[in-house]
Amino acid sequence: MSADLGSGQIAERIVRQVKKDSIRALMRGRYCTARSEIVHLRCIDDHPETDDSFGSQLWYFEGVGVNELDHRHLIYGVMEYSIQFGLLELIDDGVFESEHQRERFRNLYENDYERPSWQQPQHRWLAAGLMTTSALTLVYLLFRYLSV
């Protein structure tokens, strides 16, 4: 198995953990770990941990997977990690039979960092509706209380 580490700044203990997690991903994908092979492993996205926020890493792997029916498939895997206090925590993983499926996973990963904002019209409509409903309820209760 080859591992592409980009700039070479990734510690050997992290690479060992990622290799173990890639085998677990094969098991969860219902591939035989004894007959399947991971050929290439690489970190494609690395956000280092800072004093203000946790880090994250996204790893890809390619290989040949053998399923329970003894069929061989090219496989494309992905693993998402959170880096918290220097430790890698596996967040999500997947094994796919096409690169397109794996790229859909990556799109979800990248969009996860977009925070909701009041710039979105749905949020503004929700807030306006909530305020309108609250105001109407208060006016109704006020008139009901004063008419008694």
CSV table of N, CA and C in Angstrom, one decimal, residues 79-136:
chain,number,residue,atom,x,y,z
A,79,MET,N,-12.5,8.9,4.4
A,79,MET,CA,-12.6,8.9,5.8
A,79,MET,C,-12.4,10.4,6.3
A,80,GLU,N,-13.3,10.8,7.1
A,80,GLU,CA,-13.3,12.1,7.7
A,80,GLU,C,-12.9,12.1,9.1
A,81,TYR,N,-12.0,12.9,9.5
A,81,TYR,CA,-11.5,12.9,10.9
A,81,TYR,C,-11.6,14.3,11.5
A,82,SER,N,-11.8,14.3,12.8
A,82,SER,CA,-11.7,15.6,13.6
A,82,SER,C,-10.5,15.5,14.4
A,83,ILE,N,-9.7,16.5,14.5
A,83,ILE,CA,-8.5,16.6,15.3
A,83,ILE,C,-8.8,17.4,16.5
A,84,GLN,N,-8.8,16.7,17.7
A,84,GLN,CA,-9.2,17.3,19.0
A,84,GLN,C,-8.1,17.1,20.0
A,85,PHE,N,-7.4,18.1,20.4
A,85,PHE,CA,-6.3,18.0,21.4
A,85,PHE,C,-5.2,17.1,20.9
A,86,GLY,N,-4.9,17.1,19.6
A,86,GLY,CA,-3.8,16.3,19.0
A,86,GLY,C,-4.2,14.9,18.6
A,87,LEU,N,-5.5,14.5,18.9
A,87,LEU,CA,-5.9,13.1,18.6
A,87,LEU,C,-6.9,13.1,17.4
A,88,LEU,N,-6.7,12.1,16.6
A,88,LEU,CA,-7.6,11.9,15.5
A,88,LEU,C,-8.9,11.2,15.9
A,89,GLU,N,-10.1,11.7,15.6
A,89,GLU,CA,-11.3,11.0,15.9
A,89,GLU,C,-12.0,10.8,14.6
A,90,LEU,N,-12.3,9.5,14.3
A,90,LEU,CA,-13.0,9.2,13.0
A,90,LEU,C,-14.5,9.7,13.1
A,91,ILE,N,-14.9,10.5,12.2
A,91,ILE,CA,-16.2,11.1,12.2
A,91,ILE,C,-17.1,10.3,11.3
A,92,ASP,N,-16.7,10.0,10.1
A,92,ASP,CA,-17.5,9.3,9.1
A,92,ASP,C,-16.5,8.7,8.1
A,93,ASP,N,-17.0,7.6,7.4
A,93,ASP,CA,-16.3,7.0,6.4
A,93,ASP,C,-17.2,6.3,5.4
A,94,GLY,N,-16.7,5.9,4.3
A,94,GLY,CA,-17.5,5.3,3.3
A,94,GLY,C,-16.6,4.6,2.2
A,95,VAL,N,-17.2,3.6,1.6
A,95,VAL,CA,-16.5,2.9,0.5
A,95,VAL,C,-17.5,2.9,-0.6
A,96,PHE,N,-17.0,3.4,-1.8
A,96,PHE,CA,-17.9,3.5,-2.9
A,96,PHE,C,-17.3,2.8,-4.1
A,97,GLU,N,-18.2,2.5,-5.1
A,97,GLU,CA,-17.8,1.8,-6.3
A,97,GLU,C,-17.5,2.8,-7.4
A,98,SER,N,-17.6,4.1,-7.2
A,98,SER,CA,-17.3,5.1,-8.2
A,98,SER,C,-16.7,6.3,-7.6
A,99,GLU,N,-15.9,7.0,-8.3
A,99,GLU,CA,-15.3,8.2,-7.8
A,99,GLU,C,-16.3,9.3,-7.7
A,100,HIS,N,-17.4,9.3,-8.5
A,100,HIS,CA,-18.5,10.2,-8.5
A,100,HIS,C,-19.2,10.2,-7.1
A,101,GLN,N,-19.4,9.0,-6.6
A,101,GLN,CA,-20.1,8.8,-5.3
A,101,GLN,C,-19.2,9.4,-4.2
A,102,ARG,N,-17.9,9.1,-4.3
A,102,ARG,CA,-17.0,9.6,-3.3
A,102,ARG,C,-17.0,11.1,-3.3
A,103,GLU,N,-17.0,11.7,-4.5
A,103,GLU,CA,-17.0,13.2,-4.6
A,103,GLU,C,-18.3,13.8,-4.0
A,104,ARG,N,-19.4,13.1,-4.1
A,104,ARG,CA,-20.6,13.6,-3.4
A,104,ARG,C,-20.4,13.7,-1.9
A,105,PHE,N,-19.7,12.7,-1.3
A,105,PHE,CA,-19.3,12.7,0.1
A,105,PHE,C,-18.5,13.9,0.4
A,106,ARG,N,-17.5,14.2,-0.5
A,106,ARG,CA,-16.6,15.3,-0.3
A,106,ARG,C,-17.4,16.6,-0.3
A,107,ASN,N,-18.4,16.8,-1.2
A,107,ASN,CA,-19.2,18.0,-1.2
A,107,ASN,C,-19.9,18.2,0.1
A,108,LEU,N,-20.4,17.1,0.7
A,108,LEU,CA,-21.1,17.2,2.0
A,108,LEU,C,-20.1,17.7,3.0
A,109,TYR,N,-18.9,17.1,3.0
A,109,TYR,CA,-17.8,17.5,3.9
A,109,TYR,C,-17.5,19.0,3.8
A,110,GLU,N,-17.3,19.5,2.6
A,110,GLU,CA,-16.9,20.9,2.4
A,110,GLU,C,-18.1,21.8,2.8
A,111,ASN,N,-19.3,21.4,2.5
A,111,ASN,CA,-20.4,22.3,2.9
A,111,ASN,C,-20.7,22.3,4.3
A,112,ASP,N,-20.2,21.3,5.1
A,112,ASP,CA,-20.4,21.2,6.5
A,112,ASP,C,-19.9,22.5,7.2
A,113,TYR,N,-18.9,23.1,6.7
A,113,TYR,CA,-18.3,24.3,7.3
A,113,TYR,C,-19.0,25.5,7.1
A,114,GLU,N,-20.0,25.6,6.3
A,114,GLU,CA,-20.8,26.8,6.1
A,114,GLU,C,-21.8,26.9,7.2
A,115,ARG,N,-21.8,27.9,7.9
A,115,ARG,CA,-22.7,28.1,9.0
A,115,ARG,C,-24.0,28.8,8.6
A,116,PRO,N,-25.1,28.5,9.2
A,116,PRO,CA,-26.3,29.2,8.8
A,116,PRO,C,-26.2,30.7,9.1
A,117,SER,N,-26.8,31.5,8.3
A,117,SER,CA,-26.8,32.9,8.6
A,117,SER,C,-28.1,33.6,8.3
A,118,TRP,N,-28.3,34.8,8.8
A,118,TRP,CA,-29.6,35.5,8.5
A,118,TRP,C,-29.6,36.0,7.1
A,119,GLN,N,-28.6,35.8,6.3
A,119,GLN,CA,-28.6,36.2,4.9
A,119,GLN,C,-29.5,35.2,4.1
A,120,GLN,N,-29.8,34.1,4.6
A,120,GLN,CA,-30.7,33.1,3.9
A,120,GLN,C,-32.1,33.5,4.1
A,121,PRO,N,-32.9,33.6,3.0
A,121,PRO,CA,-34.3,34.1,3.0
A,121,PRO,C,-35.2,33.3,3.9
A,122,GLN,N,-34.9,32.0,4.0
A,122,GLN,CA,-35.8,31.1,4.8
A,122,GLN,C,-35.7,31.4,6.2
A,123,HIS,N,-34.5,31.8,6.7
A,123,HIS,CA,-34.3,32.1,8.1
A,123,HIS,C,-35.0,33.5,8.4
A,124,ARG,N,-34.9,34.4,7.5
A,124,ARG,CA,-35.6,35.7,7.7
A,124,ARG,C,-37.1,35.5,7.8
A,125,TRP,N,-37.7,34.7,6.9
A,125,TRP,CA,-39.1,34.4,6.8
A,125,TRP,C,-39.5,33.7,8.1
A,126,LEU,N,-38.7,32.8,8.6
A,126,LEU,CA,-39.0,32.1,9.8
A,126,LEU,C,-39.1,33.1,11.0
A,127,ALA,N,-38.1,33.9,11.1
A,127,ALA,CA,-38.0,34.9,12.2
A,127,ALA,C,-39.2,35.9,12.1
A,128,ALA,N,-39.5,36.3,10.9
A,128,ALA,CA,-40.7,37.3,10.7
A,128,ALA,C,-42.0,36.6,11.1
A,129,GLY,N,-42.1,35.4,10.7
A,129,GLY,CA,-43.4,34.6,11.1
A,129,GLY,C,-43.5,34.4,12.5
A,130,LEU,N,-42.4,34.1,13.2
A,130,LEU,CA,-42.4,33.8,14.6
A,130,LEU,C,-42.7,35.1,15.4
A,131,MET,N,-42.1,36.2,14.9
A,131,MET,CA,-42.4,37.5,15.6
A,131,MET,C,-43.9,37.9,15.4
A,132,THR,N,-44.4,37.7,14.2
A,132,THR,CA,-45.8,38.1,13.8
A,132,THR,C,-46.7,37.3,14.7
A,133,THR,N,-46.5,36.0,14.7
A,133,THR,CA,-47.4,35.1,15.5
A,133,THR,C,-47.3,35.4,17.0
A,134,SER,N,-46.1,35.7,17.5
A,134,SER,CA,-46.0,36.1,18.9
A,134,SER,C,-46.7,37.4,19.2
A,135,ALA,N,-46.6,38.4,18.3
A,135,ALA,CA,-47.3,39.7,18.5
A,135,ALA,C,-48.8,39.5,18.5
A,136,LEU,N,-49.3,38.8,17.5
A,136,LEU,CA,-50.7,38.6,17.4
A,136,LEU,C,-51.3,37.8,18.7
